[in-house]
XYZ file of C-alpha atoms in Angstrom:
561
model
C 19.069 11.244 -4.434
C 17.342 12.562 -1.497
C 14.923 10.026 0.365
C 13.084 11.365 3.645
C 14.940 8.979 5.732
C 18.270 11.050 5.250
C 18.312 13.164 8.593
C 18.308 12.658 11.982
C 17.327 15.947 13.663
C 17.460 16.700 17.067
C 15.714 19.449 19.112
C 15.060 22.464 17.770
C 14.987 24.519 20.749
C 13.998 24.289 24.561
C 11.111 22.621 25.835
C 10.358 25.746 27.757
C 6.656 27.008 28.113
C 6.852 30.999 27.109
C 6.461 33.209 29.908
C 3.215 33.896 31.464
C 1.840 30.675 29.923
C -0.130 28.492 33.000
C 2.151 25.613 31.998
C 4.739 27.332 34.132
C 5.605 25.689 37.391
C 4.341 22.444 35.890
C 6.964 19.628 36.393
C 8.349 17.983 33.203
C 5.649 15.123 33.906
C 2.230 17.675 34.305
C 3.788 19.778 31.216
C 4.229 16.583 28.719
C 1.609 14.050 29.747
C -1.081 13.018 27.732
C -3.327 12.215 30.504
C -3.756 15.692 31.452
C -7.247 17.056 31.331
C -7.339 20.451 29.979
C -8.502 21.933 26.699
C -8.144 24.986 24.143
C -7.731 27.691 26.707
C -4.470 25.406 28.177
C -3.184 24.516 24.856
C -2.580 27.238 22.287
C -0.654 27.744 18.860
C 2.920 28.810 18.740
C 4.941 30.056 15.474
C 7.398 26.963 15.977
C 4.643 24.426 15.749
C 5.129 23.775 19.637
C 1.289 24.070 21.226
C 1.981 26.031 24.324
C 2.409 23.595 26.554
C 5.356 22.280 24.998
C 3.948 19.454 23.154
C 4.153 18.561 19.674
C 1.235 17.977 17.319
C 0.761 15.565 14.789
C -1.290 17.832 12.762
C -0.545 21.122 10.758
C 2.356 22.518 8.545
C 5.182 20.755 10.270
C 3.796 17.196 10.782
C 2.342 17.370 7.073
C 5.738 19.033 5.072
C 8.151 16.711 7.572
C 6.773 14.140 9.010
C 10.220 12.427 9.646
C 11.964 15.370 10.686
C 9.266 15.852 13.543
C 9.591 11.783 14.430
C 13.329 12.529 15.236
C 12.545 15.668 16.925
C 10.091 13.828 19.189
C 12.451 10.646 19.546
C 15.262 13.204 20.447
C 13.264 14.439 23.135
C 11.949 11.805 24.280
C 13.115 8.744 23.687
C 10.963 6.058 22.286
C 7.579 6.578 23.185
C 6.605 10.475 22.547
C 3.658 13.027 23.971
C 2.060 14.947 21.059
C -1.247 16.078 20.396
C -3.792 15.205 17.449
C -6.581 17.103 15.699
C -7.906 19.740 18.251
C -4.555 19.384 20.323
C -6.339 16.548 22.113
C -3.249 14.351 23.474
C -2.137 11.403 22.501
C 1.098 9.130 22.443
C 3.186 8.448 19.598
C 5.129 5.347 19.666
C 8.543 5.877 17.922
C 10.740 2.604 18.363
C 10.248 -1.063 16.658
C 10.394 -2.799 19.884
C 7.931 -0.767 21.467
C 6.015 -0.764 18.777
C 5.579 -4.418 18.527
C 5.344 -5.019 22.154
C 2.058 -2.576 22.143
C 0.375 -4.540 19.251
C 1.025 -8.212 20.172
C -0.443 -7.178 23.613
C -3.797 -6.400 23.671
C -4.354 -6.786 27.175
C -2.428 -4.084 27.883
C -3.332 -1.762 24.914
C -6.746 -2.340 23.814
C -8.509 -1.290 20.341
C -11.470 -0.612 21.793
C -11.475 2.941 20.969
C -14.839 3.161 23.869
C -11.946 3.114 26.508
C -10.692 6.599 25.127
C -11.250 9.109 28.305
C -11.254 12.408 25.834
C -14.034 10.070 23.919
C -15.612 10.051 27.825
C -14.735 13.359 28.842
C -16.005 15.252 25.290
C -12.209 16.556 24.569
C -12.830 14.348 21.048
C -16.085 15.164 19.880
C -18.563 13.349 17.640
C -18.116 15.600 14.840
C -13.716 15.467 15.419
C -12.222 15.558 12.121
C -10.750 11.959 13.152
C -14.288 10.325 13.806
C -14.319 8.173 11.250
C -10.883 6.601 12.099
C -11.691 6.134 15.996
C -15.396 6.198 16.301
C -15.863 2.993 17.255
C -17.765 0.418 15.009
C -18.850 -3.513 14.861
C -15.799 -4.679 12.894
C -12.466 -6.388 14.293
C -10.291 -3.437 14.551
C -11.996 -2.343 16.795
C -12.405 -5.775 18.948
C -10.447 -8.091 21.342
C -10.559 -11.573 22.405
C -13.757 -13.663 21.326
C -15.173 -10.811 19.690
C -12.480 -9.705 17.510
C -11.771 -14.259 17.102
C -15.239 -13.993 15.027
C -15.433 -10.973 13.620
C -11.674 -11.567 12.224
C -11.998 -15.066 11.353
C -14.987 -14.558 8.794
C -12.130 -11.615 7.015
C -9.749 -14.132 6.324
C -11.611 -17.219 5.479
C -12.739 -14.983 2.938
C -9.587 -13.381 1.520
C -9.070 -16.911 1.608
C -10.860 -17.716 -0.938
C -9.854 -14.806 -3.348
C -8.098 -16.753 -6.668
C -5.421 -14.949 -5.968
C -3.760 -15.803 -10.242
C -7.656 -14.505 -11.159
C -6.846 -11.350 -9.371
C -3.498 -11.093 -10.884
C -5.263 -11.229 -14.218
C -7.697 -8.475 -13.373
C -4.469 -6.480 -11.977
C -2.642 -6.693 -15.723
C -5.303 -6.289 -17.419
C -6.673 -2.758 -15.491
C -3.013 -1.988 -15.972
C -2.897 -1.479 -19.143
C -6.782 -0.192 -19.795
C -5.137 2.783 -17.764
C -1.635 2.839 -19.617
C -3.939 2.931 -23.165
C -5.612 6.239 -21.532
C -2.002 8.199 -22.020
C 0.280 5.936 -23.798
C -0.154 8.052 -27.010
C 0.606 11.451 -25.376
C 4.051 11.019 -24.365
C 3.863 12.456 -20.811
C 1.304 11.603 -18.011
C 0.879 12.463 -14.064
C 1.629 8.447 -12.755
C -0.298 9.660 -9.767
C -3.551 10.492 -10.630
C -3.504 8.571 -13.552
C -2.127 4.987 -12.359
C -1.550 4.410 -8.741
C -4.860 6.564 -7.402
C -6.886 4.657 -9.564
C -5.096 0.804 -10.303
C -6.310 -0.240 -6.319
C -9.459 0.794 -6.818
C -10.457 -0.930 -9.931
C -9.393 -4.304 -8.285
C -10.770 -3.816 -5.200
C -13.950 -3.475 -6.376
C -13.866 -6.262 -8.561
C -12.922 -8.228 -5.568
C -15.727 -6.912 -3.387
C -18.289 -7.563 -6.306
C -18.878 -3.987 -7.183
C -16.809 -2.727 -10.075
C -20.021 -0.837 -11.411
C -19.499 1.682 -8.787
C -15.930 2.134 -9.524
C -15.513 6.249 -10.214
C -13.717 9.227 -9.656
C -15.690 10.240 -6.552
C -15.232 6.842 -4.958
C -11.798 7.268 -5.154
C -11.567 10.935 -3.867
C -13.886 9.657 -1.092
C -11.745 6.758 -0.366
C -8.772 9.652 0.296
C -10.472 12.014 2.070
C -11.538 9.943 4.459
C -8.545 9.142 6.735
C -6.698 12.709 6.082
C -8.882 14.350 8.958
C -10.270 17.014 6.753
C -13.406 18.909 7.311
C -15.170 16.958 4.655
C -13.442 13.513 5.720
C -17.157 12.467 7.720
C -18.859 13.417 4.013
C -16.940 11.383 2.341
C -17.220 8.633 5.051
C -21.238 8.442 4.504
C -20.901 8.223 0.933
C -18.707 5.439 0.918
C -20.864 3.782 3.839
C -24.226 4.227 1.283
C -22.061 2.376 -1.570
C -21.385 -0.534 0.440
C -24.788 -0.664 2.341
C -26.461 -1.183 -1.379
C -23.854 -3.902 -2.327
C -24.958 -5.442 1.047
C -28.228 -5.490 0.302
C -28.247 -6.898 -3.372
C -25.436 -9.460 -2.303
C -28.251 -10.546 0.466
C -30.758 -11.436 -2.286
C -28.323 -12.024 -5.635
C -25.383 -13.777 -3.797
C -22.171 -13.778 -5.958
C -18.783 -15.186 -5.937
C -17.050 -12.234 -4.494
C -15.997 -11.108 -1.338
C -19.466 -9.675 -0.151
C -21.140 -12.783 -0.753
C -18.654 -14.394 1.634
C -19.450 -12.489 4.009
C -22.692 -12.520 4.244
C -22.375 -15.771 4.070
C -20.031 -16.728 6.712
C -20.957 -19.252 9.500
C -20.367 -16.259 12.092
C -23.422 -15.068 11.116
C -22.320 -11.257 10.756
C -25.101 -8.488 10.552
C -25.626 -6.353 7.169
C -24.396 -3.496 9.596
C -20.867 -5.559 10.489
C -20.676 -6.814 6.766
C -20.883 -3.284 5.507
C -18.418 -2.106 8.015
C -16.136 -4.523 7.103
C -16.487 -4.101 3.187
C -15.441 -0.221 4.119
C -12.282 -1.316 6.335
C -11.090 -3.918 3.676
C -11.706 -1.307 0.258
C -10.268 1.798 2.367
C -7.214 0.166 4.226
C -6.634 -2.169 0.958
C -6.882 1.234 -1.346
C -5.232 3.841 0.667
C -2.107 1.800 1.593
C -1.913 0.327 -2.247
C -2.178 3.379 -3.696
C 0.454 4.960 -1.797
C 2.683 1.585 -2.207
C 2.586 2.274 -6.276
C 3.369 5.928 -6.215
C 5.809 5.409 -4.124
C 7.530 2.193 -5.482
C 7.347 3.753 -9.464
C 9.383 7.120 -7.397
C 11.996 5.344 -6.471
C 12.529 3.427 -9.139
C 12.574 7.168 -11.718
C 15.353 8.573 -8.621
C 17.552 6.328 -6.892
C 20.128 5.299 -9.311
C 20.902 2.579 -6.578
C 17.727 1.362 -6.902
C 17.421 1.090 -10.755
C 21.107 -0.377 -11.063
C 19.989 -2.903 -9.252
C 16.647 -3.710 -10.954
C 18.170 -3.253 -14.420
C 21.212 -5.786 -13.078
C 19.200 -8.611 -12.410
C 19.952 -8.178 -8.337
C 16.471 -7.721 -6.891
C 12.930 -8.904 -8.063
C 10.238 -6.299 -8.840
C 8.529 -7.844 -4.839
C 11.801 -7.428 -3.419
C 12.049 -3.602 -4.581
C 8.591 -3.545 -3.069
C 9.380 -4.702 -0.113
C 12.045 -2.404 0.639
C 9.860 0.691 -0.431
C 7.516 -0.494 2.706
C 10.847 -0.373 4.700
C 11.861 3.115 3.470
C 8.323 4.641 2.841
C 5.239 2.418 4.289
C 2.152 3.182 3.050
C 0.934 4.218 6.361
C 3.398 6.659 8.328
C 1.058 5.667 11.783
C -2.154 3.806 13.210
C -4.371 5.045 15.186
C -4.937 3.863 18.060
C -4.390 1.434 20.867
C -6.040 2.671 24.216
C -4.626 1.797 27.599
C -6.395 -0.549 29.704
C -4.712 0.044 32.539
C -1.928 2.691 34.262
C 1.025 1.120 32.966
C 4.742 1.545 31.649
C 5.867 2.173 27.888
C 9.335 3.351 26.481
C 10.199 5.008 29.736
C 6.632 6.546 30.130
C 4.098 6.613 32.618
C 0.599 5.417 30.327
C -2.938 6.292 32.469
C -5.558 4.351 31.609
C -7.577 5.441 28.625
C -4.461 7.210 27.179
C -4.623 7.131 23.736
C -1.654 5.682 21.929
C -0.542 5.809 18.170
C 1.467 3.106 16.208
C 4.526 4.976 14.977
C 4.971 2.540 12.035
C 7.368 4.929 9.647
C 9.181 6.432 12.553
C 9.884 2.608 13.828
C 11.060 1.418 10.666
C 13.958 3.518 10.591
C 14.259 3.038 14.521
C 18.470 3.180 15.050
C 17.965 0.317 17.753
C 17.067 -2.217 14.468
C 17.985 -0.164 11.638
C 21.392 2.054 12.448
C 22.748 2.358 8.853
C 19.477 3.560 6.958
C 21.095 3.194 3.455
C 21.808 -0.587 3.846
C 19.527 -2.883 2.196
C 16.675 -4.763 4.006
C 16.218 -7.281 0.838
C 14.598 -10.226 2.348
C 13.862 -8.549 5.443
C 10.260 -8.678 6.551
C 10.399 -6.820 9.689
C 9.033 -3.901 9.011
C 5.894 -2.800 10.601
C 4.197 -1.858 7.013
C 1.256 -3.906 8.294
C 0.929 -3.477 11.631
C 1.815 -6.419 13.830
C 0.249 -8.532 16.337
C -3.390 -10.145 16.063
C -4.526 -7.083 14.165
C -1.804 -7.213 11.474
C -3.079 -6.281 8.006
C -4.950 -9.603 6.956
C -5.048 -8.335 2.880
C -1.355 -7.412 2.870
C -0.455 -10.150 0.024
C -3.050 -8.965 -2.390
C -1.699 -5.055 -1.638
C 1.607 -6.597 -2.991
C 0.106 -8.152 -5.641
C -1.412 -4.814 -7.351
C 2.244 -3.251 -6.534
C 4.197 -5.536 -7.980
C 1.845 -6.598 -10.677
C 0.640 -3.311 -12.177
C 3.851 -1.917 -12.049
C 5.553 -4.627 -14.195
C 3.095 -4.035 -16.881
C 3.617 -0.526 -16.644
C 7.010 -0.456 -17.186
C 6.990 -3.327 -20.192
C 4.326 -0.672 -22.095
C 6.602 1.970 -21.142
C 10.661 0.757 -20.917
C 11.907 4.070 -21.536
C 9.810 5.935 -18.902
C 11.609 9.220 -17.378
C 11.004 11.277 -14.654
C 9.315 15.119 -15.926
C 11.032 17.076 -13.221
C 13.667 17.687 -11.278
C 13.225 15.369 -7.836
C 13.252 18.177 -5.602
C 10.591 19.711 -7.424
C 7.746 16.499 -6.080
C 5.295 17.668 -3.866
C 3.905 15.423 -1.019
C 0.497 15.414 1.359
C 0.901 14.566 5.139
C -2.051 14.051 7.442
C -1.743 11.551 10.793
C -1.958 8.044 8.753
C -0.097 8.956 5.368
C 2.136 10.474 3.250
C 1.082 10.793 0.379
C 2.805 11.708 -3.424
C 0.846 14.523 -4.764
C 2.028 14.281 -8.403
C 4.556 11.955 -10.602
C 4.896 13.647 -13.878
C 6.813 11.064 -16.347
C 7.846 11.514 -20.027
C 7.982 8.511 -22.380
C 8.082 7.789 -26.657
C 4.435 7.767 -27.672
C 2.872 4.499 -28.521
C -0.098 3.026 -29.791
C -2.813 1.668 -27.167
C -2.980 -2.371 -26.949
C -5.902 -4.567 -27.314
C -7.571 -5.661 -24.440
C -10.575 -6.503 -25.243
C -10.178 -9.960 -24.666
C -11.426 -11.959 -21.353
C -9.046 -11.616 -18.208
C -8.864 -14.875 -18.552
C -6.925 -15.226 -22.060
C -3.594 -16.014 -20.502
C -5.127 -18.209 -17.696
C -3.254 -21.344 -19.765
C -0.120 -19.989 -19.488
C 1.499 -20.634 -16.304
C 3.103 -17.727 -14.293
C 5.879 -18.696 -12.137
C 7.539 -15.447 -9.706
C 8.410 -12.921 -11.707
C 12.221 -12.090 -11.782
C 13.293 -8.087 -13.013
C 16.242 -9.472 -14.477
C 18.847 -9.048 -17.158
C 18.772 -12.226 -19.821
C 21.227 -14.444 -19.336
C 23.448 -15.435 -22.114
C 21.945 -18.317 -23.949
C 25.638 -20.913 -23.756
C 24.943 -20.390 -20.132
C 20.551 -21.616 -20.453
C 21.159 -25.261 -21.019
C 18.350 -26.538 -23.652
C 15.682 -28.490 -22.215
C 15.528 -32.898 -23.103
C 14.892 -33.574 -26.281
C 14.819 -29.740 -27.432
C 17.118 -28.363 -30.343
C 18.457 -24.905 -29.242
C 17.369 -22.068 -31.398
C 19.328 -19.135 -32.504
C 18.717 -16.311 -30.289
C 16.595 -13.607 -31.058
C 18.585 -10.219 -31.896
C 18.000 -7.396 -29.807
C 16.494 -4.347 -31.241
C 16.718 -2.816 -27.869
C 19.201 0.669 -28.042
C 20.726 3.143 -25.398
C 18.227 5.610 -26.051
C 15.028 3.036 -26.083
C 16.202 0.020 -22.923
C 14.320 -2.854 -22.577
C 13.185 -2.933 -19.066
C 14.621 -5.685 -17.581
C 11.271 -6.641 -16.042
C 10.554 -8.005 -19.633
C 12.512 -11.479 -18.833
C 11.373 -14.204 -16.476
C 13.852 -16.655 -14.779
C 12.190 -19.201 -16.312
C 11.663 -17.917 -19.456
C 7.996 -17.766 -19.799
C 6.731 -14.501 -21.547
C 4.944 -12.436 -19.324
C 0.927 -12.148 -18.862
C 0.639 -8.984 -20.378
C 2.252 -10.406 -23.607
C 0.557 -13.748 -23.837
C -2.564 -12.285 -23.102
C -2.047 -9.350 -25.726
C -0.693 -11.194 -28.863
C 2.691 -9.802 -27.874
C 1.710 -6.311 -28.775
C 3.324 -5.178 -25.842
C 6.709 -3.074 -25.754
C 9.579 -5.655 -25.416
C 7.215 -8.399 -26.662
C 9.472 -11.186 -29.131
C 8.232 -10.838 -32.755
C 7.717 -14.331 -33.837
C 9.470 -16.140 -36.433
C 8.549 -17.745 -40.101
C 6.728 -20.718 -37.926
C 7.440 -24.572 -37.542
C 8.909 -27.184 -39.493
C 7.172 -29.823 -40.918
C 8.345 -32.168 -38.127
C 7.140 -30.147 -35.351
C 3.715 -29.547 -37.876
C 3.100 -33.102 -37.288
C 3.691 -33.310 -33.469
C 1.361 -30.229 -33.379
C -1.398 -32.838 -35.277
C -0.150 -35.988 -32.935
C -0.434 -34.393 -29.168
C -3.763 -33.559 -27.628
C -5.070 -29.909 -27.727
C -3.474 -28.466 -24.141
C -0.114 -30.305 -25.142
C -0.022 -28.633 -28.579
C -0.851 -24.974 -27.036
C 1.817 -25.337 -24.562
C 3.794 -26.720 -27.755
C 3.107 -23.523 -29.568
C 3.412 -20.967 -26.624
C 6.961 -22.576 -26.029
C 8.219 -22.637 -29.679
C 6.728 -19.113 -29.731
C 9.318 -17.807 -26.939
C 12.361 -19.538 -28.500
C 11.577 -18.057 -31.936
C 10.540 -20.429 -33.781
């Protein structure tokens, strides 16, 4: 298996300007800084990908087919803290190692978000209409806010992801799951892309925000576009903008319990302008980073043998697996930005104030400083910088891991036997500055008949769902019986090489999953029940009250009985 993390390139070549370019007779410092003003007629394409004053751009067929390889190129260079240029070779620094990293986000003194500060904002080298504008045009929402300001603004987000029923959502999650596994299941082969992970974050966020009547295609396309810096992405911006500004509005008269209500709501007294602005940063950040989360999580579990020995062994939970996927492929590669409030130090480089300054989050994960040996596993390690860090850390991250770890299960109990379509070489990917994103994930299964969902989200709400384990049974001489419970005969396997059970079927505690109890047990892997009680439990069914006899059933129901 190949992952993108597998090379550590150095320098292709010398830094040297070509002859006759006005970068000539520039010291090292002139030639690579970011703070120098100059424009197009100073900066110009190369064939290497090298704008002609040496630097290194972020943007175009190098950055977006190898986004790691260029990382180690610049952190060969130089060093931890790298000058490259964005959209429109306006300059920027990219911020390649963990400590660095961290040290620029937990200090916001030093490196401001308040992308006002920018001097090619002040100087018109990033225009209005830049294809970045809607990730650094600044707007009345905490990203983009320090101190008191960003306190408030902040503070009403997470009171109200607060308040999110977090086992409610987790319903909604298995339940959207498998409304998109019955759109393929009978066909045998599907694009896991387009089909599941582009569209499984959006159908819960919206619920969430209190919108799922605007939940399309186009919202989800717009939701994409918008971050990749495309000519289009301030189109798709607007649109998204106009959805939310409605939900604003009817939330404002027909308050709800969702998350736009509680907003509005909030004792810091936000405007419909900052409550719209915020609804956009929660649905696009919570979207964009899920969606690339699944698609990347279900890839490495269809490739890395290392990686499916160990689910399939019972040595890592289906959250642990996603947790190292944020390690080895974050849903954001970078961040954009932190601005310099004052001339100041970094990595070994000399920042001017108003320098813009990028959060190298993929490049820092595999930084050699924290992580030297990149195939060693980082189970339990939370280190990464997935999220961000500092006071503007991702707020929503638990809910992103949620839908991961969630929808994937009940993808892979509806489909245990779930291959990969193509050789791995063969997957395509998308870069742009913030992502990396999985173009396609063709899969091959057995066809199989859609479930019933028809029922409430709420079906299996009785049931209670302790952590999911993707584990391997244990044999039952080694489960001791509960007190005062006669051991049943265990239920034969009709699990074969050629059709596996997926190992995410069987809890630690040995609870059946959501997606069974709130299906009948329709599901693939689900335990066919047996002939039914005996008389003596018949009449302990009659003698308990109503809850005790449905947890009665549910529990004779998983032994077999």
């Amino acid at each position: 298996m190949t992952t993108p993390y597998s090379h550590r390139p150095g320098p292709d070549g010398p830094m040297a300007p070509p002859p006759g370019c006005p970068a000539h007779g520039m010291t090292a410092g002139e030639l690579n800084s970011p703070g120098r003003s100059g424009g197009q007629d100073t900066i110009g394409p190369t064939l290497d990908g090298l704008a002609a004053g040496g630097l290194r751009r972020l943007y175009g067929p190098e950055a977006e087919n190898d986004p790691m390889g260029l990382y180690e190129k610049l952190r060969a260079e130089h060093g931890s803290v790298a000058p490259v240029l964005l959209h429109g070779d306006v300059p920027a620094w990219l911020v390649l190692g963990h400590g660095d990293n961290l040290h620029m986000t937990r200090t916001p003194s030093q490196f401001s978000r308040d992308s006002r500060r920018w001097r090619a904002l002040q100087d018109g080298t990033a225009p209005p209409d830049h294809p970045l504008a809607p990730v650094f045009t600044w707007q009345p929402i905490c990203v983009f806010a320090d101190g008191a300001d960003h306190e408030r603004l902040r503070g009403a987000v997470t009171d109200s992801i607060a308040r999110i029923d977090h086992r409610g959502v987790r319903r909604y999650i298995n339940r959207y799951s498998n409304r998109l596994v019955n759109e393929f299941c009978r066909d045998g082969r599907a694009d896991l892309v387009s089909r599941f992970a582009e569209h499984l974050p959006m159908m819960v966020m919206t619920q969430i925000l209190g919108m799922p009547e605007e939940y399309s295609e186009r919202l989800v396309q717009a939701a994409r576009d918008m971050i990749k810096g495309t000519e289009t992405a301030n189109e798709s911006n607007a649109y998204v903008m106009a959805t939310l500004t409605r939900l604003v509005k009817r939330r404002r008269i027909a308050p709800e319990e969702d998350f736009a209500t509680w907003l509005t709501e909030h004792p810091a007294g936000l405007t419909d302008d900052e409550v719209g602005q915020h609804l956009r940063l929660v649905l696009i950040a919570a979207y964009e980073t899920t969606a690339n989360l699944i698609a990347h999580v279900l890839r490495m579990v269809l490739t890395d043998p290392r990686f499916r020995a160990q689910l399939s062994g019972g040595h890592m939970t289906l959250p642990e697996a996603v947790e190292q996927t944020l390690w080895d492929e974050p849903p954001f590669t970078t961040i954009f930005g932190r601005w310099a409030v004052g001339d100041t130090e970094l990595g070994g480089q000399r920042i001017r104030a108003g320098d813009a300054l990028v959060v190298g989050i993929a490049a820092a994960n595999v930084d050699p400083v924290v992580r030297p040996d990149l195939n060693a596993s980082m189970q339990g390690n939370r280190a990464h910088l997935a999220f961000s860090g500092g006071p503007h850390e991702c707020p929503g991250q638990d809910i992103g891991r949620a839908i991961a770890d969630t929808g994937i299960d009940a993808l892979l109990l509806r489909l245990p036997d779930v291959q990969l379509a193509v050789e791995e070489h063969e997957l395509r990917y998308e870069g742009a500055l913030m992502s990396r994103q999985l173009l396609e994930l063709p899969v091959a299964f057995a066809p199989r008949p859609p479930q019933d969902i028809t029922g409430p989200p709420s079906a299996s709400a009785a049931v209670p769902r302790p952590r999911w384990r993707v584990d391997s049974p244990r044999p039952e001489a080694a489960r001791p019986p509960a007190e005062g419970v006669i051991p049943s005969a265990p239920v034969p396997s009709t699990a074969t090489p050629s059709t596996p059970v997926p190992s995410s079927a069987v809890l630690s505690s040995g609870v059946p999953s959501s997606a069974e109890a709130g299906t009948g047990g329709t599901g693939a892997g689900a335990i066919p029940e047996a002939t039914g009680p005996v008389p003596e439990q018949r009449r302990e069914q009659r003698a308990g009250s109503a809850p005790k006899r449905a947890w009665r059933a549910m529990a004779r129901w998983w032994r077999g009985h």
